[in-house]
Structures are given as structure tokens and as C-alpha cells.
PDB file of C-alpha atoms in Angstrom:
ATOM      1  CA  UNK B  24     -33.228  23.510 103.279  1.00 49.00           C
ATOM      2  CA  UNK B  25     -31.093  21.845 100.638  1.00 57.00           C
ATOM      3  CA  UNK B  26     -27.546  23.157 100.379  1.00 64.00           C
ATOM      4  CA  UNK B  27     -26.199  20.795  97.712  1.00 84.00           C
ATOM      5  CA  UNK B  28     -26.541  21.650  94.043  1.00 91.00           C
ATOM      6  CA  UNK B  29     -27.552  19.355  91.209  1.00 96.00           C
ATOM      7  CA  UNK B  30     -24.825  19.211  88.496  1.00 96.00           C
ATOM      8  CA  UNK B  31     -27.414  18.968  85.719  1.00 97.00           C
ATOM      9  CA  UNK B  32     -29.375  21.975  87.015  1.00 97.00           C
ATOM     10  CA  UNK B  33     -26.112  23.877  87.340  1.00 97.00           C
ATOM     11  CA  UNK B  34     -25.288  22.985  83.740  1.00 98.00           C
ATOM     12  CA  UNK B  35     -28.665  24.358  82.652  1.00 98.00           C
ATOM     13  CA  UNK B  36     -27.974  27.561  84.598  1.00 97.00           C
ATOM     14  CA  UNK B  37     -24.508  27.873  83.055  1.00 97.00           C
ATOM     15  CA  UNK B  38     -25.834  27.210  79.572  1.00 98.00           C
ATOM     16  CA  UNK B  39     -29.018  29.276  79.496  1.00 98.00           C
ATOM     17  CA  UNK B  40     -28.413  31.956  82.159  1.00 97.00           C
ATOM     18  CA  UNK B  41     -24.649  32.515  81.884  1.00 97.00           C
ATOM     19  CA  UNK B  42     -23.801  31.719  78.255  1.00 97.00           C
ATOM     20  CA  UNK B  43     -27.344  32.788  77.416  1.00 97.00           C
ATOM     21  CA  UNK B  44     -26.364  36.296  78.579  1.00 97.00           C
ATOM     22  CA  UNK B  45     -24.095  36.755  75.531  1.00 98.00           C
ATOM     23  CA  UNK B  46     -26.878  38.537  73.559  1.00 98.00           C
ATOM     24  CA  UNK B  47     -27.287  40.993  76.446  1.00 97.00           C
ATOM     25  CA  UNK B  48     -23.514  41.489  76.588  1.00 98.00           C
ATOM     26  CA  UNK B  49     -23.530  42.398  72.885  1.00 98.00           C
ATOM     27  CA  UNK B  50     -26.212  45.020  73.537  1.00 97.00           C
ATOM     28  CA  UNK B  51     -24.405  46.598  76.467  1.00 97.00           C
ATOM     29  CA  UNK B  52     -20.634  46.412  75.985  1.00 97.00           C
ATOM     30  CA  UNK B  53     -18.759  48.393  73.308  1.00 96.00           C
ATOM     31  CA  UNK B  54     -15.844  45.949  73.573  1.00 96.00           C
ATOM     32  CA  UNK B  55     -18.216  43.092  72.655  1.00 97.00           C
ATOM     33  CA  UNK B  56     -19.514  45.067  69.690  1.00 97.00           C
ATOM     34  CA  UNK B  57     -15.932  45.611  68.510  1.00 96.00           C
ATOM     35  CA  UNK B  58     -15.348  41.849  68.494  1.00 97.00           C
ATOM     36  CA  UNK B  59     -18.540  41.218  66.516  1.00 97.00           C
ATOM     37  CA  UNK B  60     -17.496  43.850  63.970  1.00 96.00           C
ATOM     38  CA  UNK B  61     -14.802  41.406  62.792  1.00 90.00           C
ATOM     39  CA  UNK B  62     -17.446  39.052  61.369  1.00 95.00           C
ATOM     40  CA  UNK B  63     -17.811  38.901  57.601  1.00 92.00           C
ATOM     41  CA  UNK B  64     -20.884  36.625  57.776  1.00 93.00           C
ATOM     42  CA  UNK B  65     -23.184  35.324  60.527  1.00 95.00           C
ATOM     43  CA  UNK B  66     -22.141  32.259  62.509  1.00 96.00           C
ATOM     44  CA  UNK B  67     -24.448  29.979  64.506  1.00 96.00           C
ATOM     45  CA  UNK B  68     -22.896  28.193  67.466  1.00 97.00           C
ATOM     46  CA  UNK B  69     -24.704  25.091  68.724  1.00 97.00           C
ATOM     47  CA  UNK B  70     -24.005  23.945  72.280  1.00 97.00           C
ATOM     48  CA  UNK B  71     -24.868  20.286  72.831  1.00 97.00           C
ATOM     49  CA  UNK B  72     -24.630  17.931  75.786  1.00 97.00           C
ATOM     50  CA  UNK B  73     -26.484  14.902  77.133  1.00 96.00           C
ATOM     51  CA  UNK B  74     -29.926  14.911  78.775  1.00 94.00           C
ATOM     52  CA  UNK B  75     -31.314  17.884  76.889  1.00 94.00           C
ATOM     53  CA  UNK B  76     -28.406  20.333  77.250  1.00 97.00           C
ATOM     54  CA  UNK B  77     -28.950  22.358  74.092  1.00 98.00           C
ATOM     55  CA  UNK B  78     -28.616  25.991  73.026  1.00 98.00           C
ATOM     56  CA  UNK B  79     -28.152  27.778  69.693  1.00 98.00           C
ATOM     57  CA  UNK B  80     -26.811  31.328  69.441  1.00 98.00           C
ATOM     58  CA  UNK B  81     -26.268  33.259  66.217  1.00 98.00           C
ATOM     59  CA  UNK B  82     -23.529  35.870  65.984  1.00 98.00           C
ATOM     60  CA  UNK B  83     -23.517  38.728  63.479  1.00 97.00           C
ATOM     61  CA  UNK B  84     -22.047  42.208  63.192  1.00 96.00           C
ATOM     62  CA  UNK B  85     -25.228  43.750  64.596  1.00 96.00           C
ATOM     63  CA  UNK B  86     -25.525  41.489  67.647  1.00 97.00           C
ATOM     64  CA  UNK B  87     -26.187  38.027  69.035  1.00 98.00           C
ATOM     65  CA  UNK B  88     -29.594  36.352  68.872  1.00 97.00           C
ATOM     66  CA  UNK B  89     -30.974  33.059  70.223  1.00 97.00           C
ATOM     67  CA  UNK B  90     -31.627  30.380  67.626  1.00 97.00           C
ATOM     68  CA  UNK B  91     -30.182  29.581  64.210  1.00 95.00           C
ATOM     69  CA  UNK B  92     -29.674  31.988  61.310  1.00 94.00           C
ATOM     70  CA  UNK B  93     -30.361  30.521  57.846  1.00 93.00           C
ATOM     71  CA  UNK B  94     -27.246  30.491  55.687  1.00 91.00           C
ATOM     72  CA  UNK B  95     -24.909  31.175  58.613  1.00 93.00           C
ATOM     73  CA  UNK B  96     -21.642  29.340  59.059  1.00 93.00           C
ATOM     74  CA  UNK B  97     -21.931  26.638  61.717  1.00 93.00           C
ATOM     75  CA  UNK B  98     -19.857  25.678  64.721  1.00 95.00           C
ATOM     76  CA  UNK B  99     -20.644  22.964  67.263  1.00 96.00           C
ATOM     77  CA  UNK B 100     -19.415  22.803  70.855  1.00 97.00           C
ATOM     78  CA  UNK B 101     -19.960  19.419  72.473  1.00 97.00           C
ATOM     79  CA  UNK B 102     -19.968  18.617  76.201  1.00 97.00           C
ATOM     80  CA  UNK B 103     -19.561  15.035  77.380  1.00 97.00           C
ATOM     81  CA  UNK B 104     -21.612  15.574  80.539  1.00 98.00           C
ATOM     82  CA  UNK B 105     -23.150  18.219  82.780  1.00 98.00           C
ATOM     83  CA  UNK B 106     -19.953  18.178  84.843  1.00 97.00           C
ATOM     84  CA  UNK B 107     -17.906  18.801  81.682  1.00 98.00           C
ATOM     85  CA  UNK B 108     -20.052  21.817  80.754  1.00 98.00           C
ATOM     86  CA  UNK B 109     -19.719  23.196  84.284  1.00 96.00           C
ATOM     87  CA  UNK B 110     -15.943  22.763  84.160  1.00 96.00           C
ATOM     88  CA  UNK B 111     -15.833  24.639  80.836  1.00 96.00           C
ATOM     89  CA  UNK B 112     -17.726  27.598  82.310  1.00 95.00           C
ATOM     90  CA  UNK B 113     -15.461  27.464  85.378  1.00 92.00           C
ATOM     91  CA  UNK B 114     -12.440  27.670  83.077  1.00 91.00           C
ATOM     92  CA  UNK B 115     -10.955  24.315  84.090  1.00 94.00           C
ATOM     93  CA  UNK B 116     -11.787  22.421  80.883  1.00 95.00           C
ATOM     94  CA  UNK B 117     -12.452  23.066  77.217  1.00 94.00           C
ATOM     95  CA  UNK B 118     -15.432  22.061  75.045  1.00 95.00           C
ATOM     96  CA  UNK B 119     -15.077  19.658  72.136  1.00 95.00           C
ATOM     97  CA  UNK B 120     -15.294  21.800  68.969  1.00 94.00           C
ATOM     98  CA  UNK B 121     -16.601  20.595  65.624  1.00 91.00           C
ATOM     99  CA  UNK B 122     -16.468  23.094  62.783  1.00 86.00           C
ATOM    100  CA  UNK B 123     -14.987  23.837  59.409  1.00 83.00           C
ATOM    101  CA  UNK B 124     -12.124  26.326  58.971  1.00 84.00           C
ATOM    102  CA  UNK B 125     -14.429  29.369  59.132  1.00 83.00           C
ATOM    103  CA  UNK B 126     -16.154  28.060  62.243  1.00 86.00           C
ATOM    104  CA  UNK B 127     -12.904  27.243  64.013  1.00 90.00           C
ATOM    105  CA  UNK B 128     -11.518  30.676  63.159  1.00 91.00           C
ATOM    106  CA  UNK B 129     -14.653  32.248  64.618  1.00 94.00           C
ATOM    107  CA  UNK B 130     -14.364  30.190  67.807  1.00 94.00           C
ATOM    108  CA  UNK B 131     -10.765  31.286  68.308  1.00 94.00           C
ATOM    109  CA  UNK B 132     -10.961  34.944  67.304  1.00 95.00           C
ATOM    110  CA  UNK B 133     -14.501  35.993  68.293  1.00 96.00           C
ATOM    111  CA  UNK B 134     -16.335  33.482  70.482  1.00 96.00           C
ATOM    112  CA  UNK B 135     -13.559  32.772  72.985  1.00 96.00           C
ATOM    113  CA  UNK B 136     -12.761  36.486  73.521  1.00 97.00           C
ATOM    114  CA  UNK B 137     -16.492  37.191  73.922  1.00 97.00           C
ATOM    115  CA  UNK B 138     -16.810  34.411  76.503  1.00 96.00           C
ATOM    116  CA  UNK B 139     -13.792  35.733  78.387  1.00 96.00           C
ATOM    117  CA  UNK B 140     -15.252  39.242  78.252  1.00 97.00           C
ATOM    118  CA  UNK B 141     -18.552  37.972  79.685  1.00 97.00           C
ATOM    119  CA  UNK B 142     -16.637  36.316  82.527  1.00 95.00           C
ATOM    120  CA  UNK B 143     -14.776  39.547  83.271  1.00 95.00           C
ATOM    121  CA  UNK B 144     -18.072  41.433  83.622  1.00 95.00           C
ATOM    122  CA  UNK B 145     -19.797  38.783  85.716  1.00 93.00           C
ATOM    123  CA  UNK B 146     -16.811  38.104  88.001  1.00 90.00           C
ATOM    124  CA  UNK B 147     -15.060  41.483  88.145  1.00 87.00           C
ATOM    125  CA  UNK B 148     -11.947  42.352  90.068  1.00 88.00           C
ATOM    126  CA  UNK B 149     -12.376  45.051  92.750  1.00 86.00           C
ATOM    127  CA  UNK B 150     -10.483  47.640  90.693  1.00 88.00           C
ATOM    128  CA  UNK B 151     -12.880  47.209  87.751  1.00 88.00           C
ATOM    129  CA  UNK B 152     -15.828  47.988  90.039  1.00 83.00           C
ATOM    130  CA  UNK B 153     -14.350  51.433  90.626  1.00 85.00           C
ATOM    131  CA  UNK B 154     -15.319  52.268  87.017  1.00 89.00           C
ATOM    132  CA  UNK B 155     -18.940  53.473  86.980  1.00 87.00           C
ATOM    133  CA  UNK B 156     -19.514  52.432  83.363  1.00 90.00           C
ATOM    134  CA  UNK B 157     -18.184  48.947  84.022  1.00 92.00           C
ATOM    135  CA  UNK B 158     -20.266  48.636  87.205  1.00 90.00           C
ATOM    136  CA  UNK B 159     -23.464  49.496  85.318  1.00 91.00           C
ATOM    137  CA  UNK B 160     -22.858  46.768  82.739  1.00 94.00           C
ATOM    138  CA  UNK B 161     -21.931  44.341  85.523  1.00 91.00           C
ATOM    139  CA  UNK B 162     -25.213  45.062  87.315  1.00 90.00           C
ATOM    140  CA  UNK B 163     -27.343  44.746  84.181  1.00 93.00           C
ATOM    141  CA  UNK B 164     -25.729  41.434  83.238  1.00 95.00           C
ATOM    142  CA  UNK B 165     -25.954  40.117  86.800  1.00 92.00           C
ATOM    143  CA  UNK B 166     -29.652  40.992  86.919  1.00 93.00           C
ATOM    144  CA  UNK B 167     -30.267  39.250  83.578  1.00 95.00           C
ATOM    145  CA  UNK B 168     -28.407  36.115  84.674  1.00 95.00           C
ATOM    146  CA  UNK B 169     -30.201  36.021  88.039  1.00 93.00           C
ATOM    147  CA  UNK B 170     -33.676  36.454  86.548  1.00 94.00           C
ATOM    148  CA  UNK B 171     -33.063  33.662  84.028  1.00 96.00           C
ATOM    149  CA  UNK B 172     -31.531  31.413  86.683  1.00 95.00           C
ATOM    150  CA  UNK B 173     -34.601  31.848  88.928  1.00 95.00           C
ATOM    151  CA  UNK B 174     -36.780  30.218  86.270  1.00 97.00           C
ATOM    152  CA  UNK B 175     -34.376  27.303  85.719  1.00 97.00           C
ATOM    153  CA  UNK B 176     -33.895  26.617  89.421  1.00 96.00           C
ATOM    154  CA  UNK B 177     -37.586  27.090  90.191  1.00 97.00           C
ATOM    155  CA  UNK B 178     -38.516  24.490  87.592  1.00 97.00           C
ATOM    156  CA  UNK B 179     -35.619  22.013  87.863  1.00 96.00           C
ATOM    157  CA  UNK B 180     -34.027  22.153  91.336  1.00 96.00           C
ATOM    158  CA  UNK B 181     -35.721  20.199  94.173  1.00 94.00           C
ATOM    159  CA  UNK B 182     -35.631  23.082  96.612  1.00 94.00           C
ATOM    160  CA  UNK B 183     -36.681  25.523  93.902  1.00 95.00           C
ATOM    161  CA  UNK B 184     -39.593  23.302  92.909  1.00 96.00           C
ATOM    162  CA  UNK B 185     -40.729  23.209  96.543  1.00 96.00           C
ATOM    163  CA  UNK B 186     -40.688  27.020  96.683  1.00 95.00           C
ATOM    164  CA  UNK B 187     -42.622  27.399  93.428  1.00 97.00           C
ATOM    165  CA  UNK B 188     -45.204  24.877  94.657  1.00 97.00           C
ATOM    166  CA  UNK B 189     -45.930  27.246  97.577  1.00 96.00           C
ATOM    167  CA  UNK B 190     -46.586  30.183  95.231  1.00 97.00           C
ATOM    168  CA  UNK B 191     -50.090  31.067  94.030  1.00 96.00           C
ATOM    169  CA  UNK B 192     -50.518  31.877  90.360  1.00 97.00           C
ATOM    170  CA  UNK B 193     -49.501  35.426  89.624  1.00 97.00           C
ATOM    171  CA  UNK B 194     -46.738  37.719  88.415  1.00 97.00           C
ATOM    172  CA  UNK B 195     -43.723  38.832  90.411  1.00 97.00           C
ATOM    173  CA  UNK B 196     -41.675  41.780  89.195  1.00 96.00           C
ATOM    174  CA  UNK B 197     -38.007  42.369  89.914  1.00 94.00           C
ATOM    175  CA  UNK B 198     -37.829  46.151  89.624  1.00 93.00           C
ATOM    176  CA  UNK B 199     -34.783  48.407  89.485  1.00 93.00           C
ATOM    177  CA  UNK B 200     -35.312  52.137  89.813  1.00 87.00           C
ATOM    178  CA  UNK B 201     -38.135  53.545  87.719  1.00 81.00           C
ATOM    179  CA  UNK B 202     -37.619  51.906  84.352  1.00 82.00           C
ATOM    180  CA  UNK B 203     -36.159  48.398  84.513  1.00 90.00           C
ATOM    181  CA  UNK B 204     -38.048  45.246  85.393  1.00 92.00           C
ATOM    182  CA  UNK B 205     -38.063  41.518  84.849  1.00 94.00           C
ATOM    183  CA  UNK B 206     -41.419  39.784  85.244  1.00 97.00           C
ATOM    184  CA  UNK B 207     -41.663  36.244  86.570  1.00 97.00           C
ATOM    185  CA  UNK B 208     -44.930  34.534  85.682  1.00 98.00           C
ATOM    186  CA  UNK B 209     -45.997  31.765  88.077  1.00 97.00           C
ATOM    187  CA  UNK B 210     -48.602  29.392  86.694  1.00 97.00           C
ATOM    188  CA  UNK B 211     -49.489  25.894  87.876  1.00 95.00           C
ATOM    189  CA  UNK B 212     -46.337  25.401  89.998  1.00 93.00           C
ATOM    190  CA  UNK B 213     -44.012  26.477  87.195  1.00 97.00           C
ATOM    191  CA  UNK B 214     -42.209  29.764  86.640  1.00 98.00           C
ATOM    192  CA  UNK B 215     -41.030  31.542  83.516  1.00 97.00           C
ATOM    193  CA  UNK B 216     -39.862  34.943  82.346  1.00 96.00           C
ATOM    194  CA  UNK B 217     -42.519  37.084  80.693  1.00 95.00           C
ATOM    195  CA  UNK B 218     -40.764  39.071  77.971  1.00 88.00           C
ATOM    196  CA  UNK B 219     -43.763  41.365  77.347  1.00 89.00           C
ATOM    197  CA  UNK B 220     -45.333  42.176  80.719  1.00 89.00           C
ATOM    198  CA  UNK B 221     -48.547  44.155  80.912  1.00 90.00           C
ATOM    199  CA  UNK B 222     -50.557  45.375  83.860  1.00 91.00           C
ATOM    200  CA  UNK B 223     -49.530  45.333  87.499  1.00 94.00           C
ATOM    201  CA  UNK B 224     -47.915  42.356  89.232  1.00 96.00           C
ATOM    202  CA  UNK B 225     -49.306  40.672  92.342  1.00 97.00           C
ATOM    203  CA  UNK B 226     -45.941  41.175  94.057  1.00 97.00           C
ATOM    204  CA  UNK B 227     -42.600  42.878  93.502  1.00 96.00           C
ATOM    205  CA  UNK B 228     -39.037  42.833  94.722  1.00 94.00           C
ATOM    206  CA  UNK B 229     -37.594  46.327  94.204  1.00 94.00           C
ATOM    207  CA  UNK B 230     -34.079  47.755  94.221  1.00 93.00           C
ATOM    208  CA  UNK B 231     -33.404  51.467  94.488  1.00 93.00           C
ATOM    209  CA  UNK B 232     -30.943  51.483  91.601  1.00 91.00           C
ATOM    210  CA  UNK B 233     -28.567  49.327  89.571  1.00 88.00           C
ATOM    211  CA  UNK B 234     -25.783  49.582  92.130  1.00 87.00           C
ATOM    212  CA  UNK B 235     -28.018  48.096  94.831  1.00 89.00           C
ATOM    213  CA  UNK B 236     -29.369  45.386  92.513  1.00 88.00           C
ATOM    214  CA  UNK B 237     -25.920  44.360  91.339  1.00 84.00           C
ATOM    215  CA  UNK B 238     -24.511  44.477  94.853  1.00 84.00           C
ATOM    216  CA  UNK B 239     -27.254  42.341  96.409  1.00 85.00           C
ATOM    217  CA  UNK B 240     -27.376  39.784  93.581  1.00 82.00           C
ATOM    218  CA  UNK B 241     -23.594  39.389  93.504  1.00 78.00           C
ATOM    219  CA  UNK B 242     -23.290  39.215  97.299  1.00 77.00           C
ATOM    220  CA  UNK B 243     -21.421  42.504  97.703  1.00 82.00           C
ATOM    221  CA  UNK B 244     -24.300  43.982  99.722  1.00 85.00           C
ATOM    222  CA  UNK B 245     -26.429  42.394 102.431  1.00 85.00           C
ATOM    223  CA  UNK B 246     -30.064  42.079 101.351  1.00 82.00           C
ATOM    224  CA  UNK B 247     -31.181  42.468 104.977  1.00 81.00           C
ATOM    225  CA  UNK B 248     -29.159  45.671 105.398  1.00 89.00           C
ATOM    226  CA  UNK B 249     -30.613  47.074 102.156  1.00 90.00           C
ATOM    227  CA  UNK B 250     -34.159  46.280 103.315  1.00 88.00           C
ATOM    228  CA  UNK B 251     -33.486  47.953 106.664  1.00 92.00           C
ATOM    229  CA  UNK B 252     -32.175  51.170 105.097  1.00 94.00           C
ATOM    230  CA  UNK B 253     -34.799  51.287 102.338  1.00 93.00           C
ATOM    231  CA  UNK B 254     -32.568  50.550  99.338  1.00 94.00           C
ATOM    232  CA  UNK B 255     -34.481  47.308  98.763  1.00 92.00           C
ATOM    233  CA  UNK B 256     -38.165  46.591  99.368  1.00 93.00           C
ATOM    234  CA  UNK B 257     -40.854  43.967  98.883  1.00 93.00           C
ATOM    235  CA  UNK B 258     -44.561  44.487  98.306  1.00 95.00           C
ATOM    236  CA  UNK B 259     -47.649  42.516  97.436  1.00 96.00           C
ATOM    237  CA  UNK B 260     -48.599  38.907  98.109  1.00 96.00           C
ATOM    238  CA  UNK B 261     -46.209  37.526 100.712  1.00 94.00           C
ATOM    239  CA  UNK B 262     -45.953  33.920  99.404  1.00 95.00           C
ATOM    240  CA  UNK B 263     -44.837  35.244  96.004  1.00 96.00           C
ATOM    241  CA  UNK B 264     -42.079  37.557  97.223  1.00 93.00           C
ATOM    242  CA  UNK B 265     -40.979  35.263 100.065  1.00 92.00           C
ATOM    243  CA  UNK B 266     -40.519  32.253  97.812  1.00 94.00           C
ATOM    244  CA  UNK B 267     -38.891  34.327  95.078  1.00 93.00           C
ATOM    245  CA  UNK B 268     -36.347  35.387  97.704  1.00 89.00           C
ATOM    246  CA  UNK B 269     -35.797  31.737  98.665  1.00 90.00           C
ATOM    247  CA  UNK B 270     -35.105  30.812  95.045  1.00 92.00           C
ATOM    248  CA  UNK B 271     -32.697  33.752  94.779  1.00 88.00           C
ATOM    249  CA  UNK B 272     -30.739  32.201  97.661  1.00 85.00           C
ATOM    250  CA  UNK B 273     -30.435  29.044  95.553  1.00 89.00           C
ATOM    251  CA  UNK B 274     -29.284  31.129  92.577  1.00 89.00           C
ATOM    252  CA  UNK B 275     -26.257  32.301  94.543  1.00 84.00           C
ATOM    253  CA  UNK B 276     -25.476  28.675  95.441  1.00 86.00           C
ATOM    254  CA  UNK B 277     -25.517  27.627  91.804  1.00 91.00           C
ATOM    255  CA  UNK B 278     -23.582  30.592  90.471  1.00 87.00           C
ATOM    256  CA  UNK B 279     -21.106  30.609  93.336  1.00 72.00           C
ATOM    257  CA  UNK B 280     -19.745  27.067  92.765  1.00 53.00           C
TER     258      UNK B 280
END
């Protein structure tokens, strides 16, 4: 099994799974909504780097959405390389900004605090996890990041590609409790998130509740221990759930560095 990570794949994970979780943060966190309330007009931030590193997010008082908003102010954040983008997400470097006065003001007063807030939820201190409300948001964000990262690693990482190649076509659900699920659609040795799932999956990885999901995905809980005591379960076609679990192991490698 590969243990090394590919810097470009990690940059894709950081861009689309981590920074791409900002819209979910805006839905969940009142402190994020308070920051967005400062906006007088929408702003689109474009993230750009070499070899296809590209993401657009639009920020408005009512939330954050993927893509560009017509008529919005613009701000550009440039990364010289995949390693530069990874260092920015790690907090050891800064992006190269390009924006007019309104865009620069937005980057300083709204975007940077939002990014820092996202980091505080995804990498919490132990005392923050004692707050039930904070822990719920942490688990929901962690689940969102992990589900998105599975698709990137399954399609781009060598080990992930090997796992996906062993999976028959079908849907795999990541289920939490009774009402929350992410569906992974496997087709032709590729994997993607299905935003509008219908019908039953061929396999599922289930967590008893958000605390278990967040704990397992962040490494606070042992997946094996949770399977043994019934807090986590797998069902359906074995090659689908087994290889999904293998890709999840790679997710922790990419997010943990």
C-alpha cells in the first residue's frame, strides 16, 4: 500500500474538499453568517494555480455558493504551485492576492476570518469539543470534507485509483443516523458524489450518530472499536464498502499532513 501522498492531489483535496467546505460552513455556523452579514455586495473569489488548480466561490449576505455571481466584485488568489497552495492551507504561507480596493478589503475583513473559522472547526482544540453545538458542526464539516476528498483521491491518487478499479458499478452511501447521507456513485472506474440520490444503494457505511462519524473520520475514535460495539456498520456488496474504507484511509493521510 502506498503511504506517500501526491502534492498535486493534496492540493486538489485542500482546494475542493477543505476550502470547498466554506459554503457548508456558512450554512451551519452562526459566526460565519455574522461575517457574511458585513457584505454590502456579492464578491466572487477565484482560486488559481498551475495544472488545473481552479475554484470559484461567491460570497453574499445569504451564503456562499460555488461558481461566479454576475455583477459581483472580484478577487483573485494565485498559487505558484501545488506545494504553495498546500502551505497556504497549512498556515505557513500566504496566497498572492490580486484585487481592487473592495476585493482586498473583503479578503482582509471577511474571507480571512472565514478561512480561520473553518480551520478552527476542522482542527478543534480539545476544550472546544466539550461544546455539543461546536462538536455537531465539526462532525458535519468533517463528514462533508471526507466525502468530497474520497472522490478526489479515488480519481486522482494512484492508490485510490487502484481501489476504485476494484469496485463494481454501483452506489455507496455514507449514512449517519436516520437522516443524513452522502452517496458515492461508482461508474466505469471513477467515483463522484451524487447530490440527488434516489433508490437504495448497493452498499453502505453507516455511523450511529454524528459524534461517531466525526470521531472516526477525524481519528478520535477507532473504526474497528466502533464496528465491534455496533456504533459503525457496513452492509451490501463487499468490494464497494471494503474499497471505500481503503480510500478513507488515504483521506486521513492527505488531510493529516
